[in-house]
PDB file of C-alpha atoms in Angstrom:
ATOM      1  CA  UNK A   1       3.357  -8.678   1.554  1.00  0.00           C
ATOM      2  CA  UNK A   2       6.958  -7.650   0.940  1.00  0.00           C
ATOM      3  CA  UNK A   3       8.276 -11.026   2.080  1.00  0.00           C
ATOM      4  CA  UNK A   4       5.872 -12.917  -0.173  1.00  0.00           C
ATOM      5  CA  UNK A   5       6.638 -10.626  -3.112  1.00  0.00           C
ATOM      6  CA  UNK A   6      10.373 -11.179  -2.549  1.00  0.00           C
ATOM      7  CA  UNK A   7       9.787 -14.944  -2.611  1.00  0.00           C
ATOM      8  CA  UNK A   8       7.843 -14.739  -5.895  1.00  0.00           C
ATOM      9  CA  UNK A   9      10.514 -12.599  -7.557  1.00  0.00           C
ATOM     10  CA  UNK A  10      13.238 -14.952  -6.314  1.00  0.00           C
ATOM     11  CA  UNK A  11      11.632 -18.051  -7.825  1.00  0.00           C
ATOM     12  CA  UNK A  12      10.719 -16.255 -11.064  1.00  0.00           C
ATOM     13  CA  UNK A  13      14.355 -15.166 -11.330  1.00  0.00           C
ATOM     14  CA  UNK A  14      15.527 -18.792 -11.172  1.00  0.00           C
ATOM     15  CA  UNK A  15      16.780 -18.627  -7.581  1.00  0.00           C
ATOM     16  CA  UNK A  16      15.770 -20.530  -4.450  1.00  0.00           C
ATOM     17  CA  UNK A  17      16.558 -18.328  -1.451  1.00  0.00           C
ATOM     18  CA  UNK A  18      16.695 -14.626  -0.632  1.00  0.00           C
ATOM     19  CA  UNK A  19      17.678 -12.062   1.983  1.00  0.00           C
ATOM     20  CA  UNK A  20      15.989  -8.681   2.337  1.00  0.00           C
ATOM     21  CA  UNK A  21      18.857  -6.332   3.092  1.00  0.00           C
ATOM     22  CA  UNK A  22      17.293  -2.881   2.741  1.00  0.00           C
ATOM     23  CA  UNK A  23      13.802  -1.399   2.956  1.00  0.00           C
ATOM     24  CA  UNK A  24      12.123   2.006   2.909  1.00  0.00           C
ATOM     25  CA  UNK A  25       8.578   3.317   3.197  1.00  0.00           C
ATOM     26  CA  UNK A  26       6.920   6.676   2.633  1.00  0.00           C
ATOM     27  CA  UNK A  27       3.489   8.102   3.392  1.00  0.00           C
ATOM     28  CA  UNK A  28       2.594  11.404   1.728  1.00  0.00           C
ATOM     29  CA  UNK A  29      -1.164  11.159   2.209  1.00  0.00           C
ATOM     30  CA  UNK A  30      -2.818  14.419   3.239  1.00  0.00           C
ATOM     31  CA  UNK A  31      -6.424  15.474   3.791  1.00  0.00           C
ATOM     32  CA  UNK A  32      -7.623  18.989   2.948  1.00  0.00           C
ATOM     33  CA  UNK A  33     -11.031  20.427   3.770  1.00  0.00           C
ATOM     34  CA  UNK A  34     -12.360  22.569   0.935  1.00  0.00           C
ATOM     35  CA  UNK A  35     -14.080  25.759   2.150  1.00  0.00           C
ATOM     36  CA  UNK A  36     -17.808  25.379   2.614  1.00  0.00           C
ATOM     37  CA  UNK A  37     -20.728  27.665   1.927  1.00  0.00           C
ATOM     38  CA  UNK A  38     -22.974  29.777   4.128  1.00  0.00           C
ATOM     39  CA  UNK A  39     -26.682  30.173   3.429  1.00  0.00           C
ATOM     40  CA  UNK A  40     -28.692  32.797   5.248  1.00  0.00           C
ATOM     41  CA  UNK A  41     -32.474  32.745   5.173  1.00  0.00           C
ATOM     42  CA  UNK A  42     -34.545  35.360   6.917  1.00  0.00           C
ATOM     43  CA  UNK A  43     -37.855  37.091   7.198  1.00  0.00           C
ATOM     44  CA  UNK A  44     -38.676  40.702   7.931  1.00  0.00           C
ATOM     45  CA  UNK A  45     -41.604  41.233  10.249  1.00  0.00           C
ATOM     46  CA  UNK A  46     -42.543  44.666  11.557  1.00  0.00           C
ATOM     47  CA  UNK A  47     -39.119  46.158  10.964  1.00  0.00           C
ATOM     48  CA  UNK A  48     -37.359  43.195  12.633  1.00  0.00           C
ATOM     49  CA  UNK A  49     -35.155  40.690  10.799  1.00  0.00           C
ATOM     50  CA  UNK A  50     -35.239  37.093  11.928  1.00  0.00           C
ATOM     51  CA  UNK A  51     -32.463  35.172  10.138  1.00  0.00           C
ATOM     52  CA  UNK A  52     -30.751  31.799  10.327  1.00  0.00           C
ATOM     53  CA  UNK A  53     -27.378  31.086   8.787  1.00  0.00           C
ATOM     54  CA  UNK A  54     -26.432  27.523   7.935  1.00  0.00           C
ATOM     55  CA  UNK A  55     -22.893  26.373   7.122  1.00  0.00           C
ATOM     56  CA  UNK A  56     -22.408  23.463   4.713  1.00  0.00           C
ATOM     57  CA  UNK A  57     -18.808  22.177   4.885  1.00  0.00           C
ATOM     58  CA  UNK A  58     -17.008  21.539   1.610  1.00  0.00           C
ATOM     59  CA  UNK A  59     -15.733  18.108   0.632  1.00  0.00           C
ATOM     60  CA  UNK A  60     -12.565  16.599   2.037  1.00  0.00           C
ATOM     61  CA  UNK A  61      -9.951  15.959  -0.627  1.00  0.00           C
ATOM     62  CA  UNK A  62      -7.338  13.266  -0.032  1.00  0.00           C
ATOM     63  CA  UNK A  63      -4.105  13.194  -1.997  1.00  0.00           C
ATOM     64  CA  UNK A  64      -0.701  11.555  -1.859  1.00  0.00           C
ATOM     65  CA  UNK A  65       0.362   7.931  -1.695  1.00  0.00           C
ATOM     66  CA  UNK A  66       1.840   5.155   0.398  1.00  0.00           C
ATOM     67  CA  UNK A  67       4.913   3.537  -1.089  1.00  0.00           C
ATOM     68  CA  UNK A  68       7.505   1.025  -0.112  1.00  0.00           C
ATOM     69  CA  UNK A  69      10.693  -0.327  -1.585  1.00  0.00           C
ATOM     70  CA  UNK A  70      13.022  -3.092  -0.613  1.00  0.00           C
ATOM     71  CA  UNK A  71      16.217  -4.656  -1.884  1.00  0.00           C
ATOM     72  CA  UNK A  72      16.819  -8.379  -1.945  1.00  0.00           C
ATOM     73  CA  UNK A  73      19.788 -10.584  -2.664  1.00  0.00           C
ATOM     74  CA  UNK A  74      18.945 -13.926  -4.247  1.00  0.00           C
ATOM     75  CA  UNK A  75      20.830 -17.218  -3.992  1.00  0.00           C
ATOM     76  CA  UNK A  76      20.804 -20.661  -5.563  1.00  0.00           C
ATOM     77  CA  UNK A  77      20.128 -23.457  -3.049  1.00  0.00           C
ATOM     78  CA  UNK A  78      23.663 -24.870  -3.390  1.00  0.00           C
ATOM     79  CA  UNK A  79      25.385 -21.496  -2.858  1.00  0.00           C
ATOM     80  CA  UNK A  80      27.348 -21.612   0.429  1.00  0.00           C
ATOM     81  CA  UNK A  81      26.395 -17.952   1.020  1.00  0.00           C
ATOM     82  CA  UNK A  82      22.735 -18.992   1.205  1.00  0.00           C
ATOM     83  CA  UNK A  83      23.100 -20.599   4.645  1.00  0.00           C
ATOM     84  CA  UNK A  84      21.248 -17.735   6.379  1.00  0.00           C
ATOM     85  CA  UNK A  85      18.890 -16.940   3.499  1.00  0.00           C
ATOM     86  CA  UNK A  86      15.132 -17.566   3.499  1.00  0.00           C
ATOM     87  CA  UNK A  87      13.769 -20.375   1.343  1.00  0.00           C
ATOM     88  CA  UNK A  88      11.321 -18.809  -1.126  1.00  0.00           C
ATOM     89  CA  UNK A  89       9.144 -21.892  -1.582  1.00  0.00           C
ATOM     90  CA  UNK A  90       8.782 -22.372   2.158  1.00  0.00           C
ATOM     91  CA  UNK A  91       7.763 -18.711   2.495  1.00  0.00           C
ATOM     92  CA  UNK A  92       4.974 -19.164  -0.055  1.00  0.00           C
ATOM     93  CA  UNK A  93       3.823 -22.530   1.285  1.00  0.00           C
ATOM     94  CA  UNK A  94       2.421 -25.516  -0.578  1.00  0.00           C
ATOM     95  CA  UNK A  95       0.494 -23.311  -3.026  1.00  0.00           C
ATOM     96  CA  UNK A  96       3.718 -21.712  -4.298  1.00  0.00           C
ATOM     97  CA  UNK A  97       3.329 -22.895  -7.943  1.00  0.00           C
ATOM     98  CA  UNK A  98      -0.094 -21.232  -8.115  1.00  0.00           C
ATOM     99  CA  UNK A  99       1.275 -17.992  -6.628  1.00  0.00           C
ATOM    100  CA  UNK A 100       4.167 -17.948  -9.111  1.00  0.00           C
ATOM    101  CA  UNK A 101       1.732 -18.408 -11.987  1.00  0.00           C
ATOM    102  CA  UNK A 102      -0.493 -15.623 -10.601  1.00  0.00           C
ATOM    103  CA  UNK A 103       2.463 -13.221 -10.452  1.00  0.00           C
ATOM    104  CA  UNK A 104       2.661 -10.168  -8.232  1.00  0.00           C
ATOM    105  CA  UNK A 105       0.388 -10.076  -5.229  1.00  0.00           C
ATOM    106  CA  UNK A 106      -2.422  -7.573  -5.164  1.00  0.00           C
ATOM    107  CA  UNK A 107      -3.148  -5.668  -1.982  1.00  0.00           C
ATOM    108  CA  UNK A 108      -6.243  -3.782  -3.106  1.00  0.00           C
ATOM    109  CA  UNK A 109      -9.409  -4.894  -4.822  1.00  0.00           C
TER     110      UNK A 109
END
C-alpha cells in the first residue's frame, strides 16, 4: 500500500518517479479484559446449602492503533538523479489515471 500511495502522491505532485528513503511503523494495540461477575444460586434443604457459582467474563476492550509513515523523494523523468528511482505510472499499472482520480487508497471498508 505504501508503494502505491507513494506513486499516487508523486504523480499528483507533478513528478514521474520516486524513491522511498525512510519508513517507520508503530503498533500500540492492546487488549484488556474487563472484570466479570459472579452469580451464586443456591437452595437450603434440611440445614444443608447446595450452591453453584457461575462466572461471566467481562468484555474485552481493544484500544490503540497501527500507524506507518514514510518519506519519499520525487523526480521528474528527465532528471539525471532519477536513474535509480521507481516509475510511478509503472507501479500503478495501466489503470493509473483512474487511481489518480480516486485519490488515496483505502485499506479498510
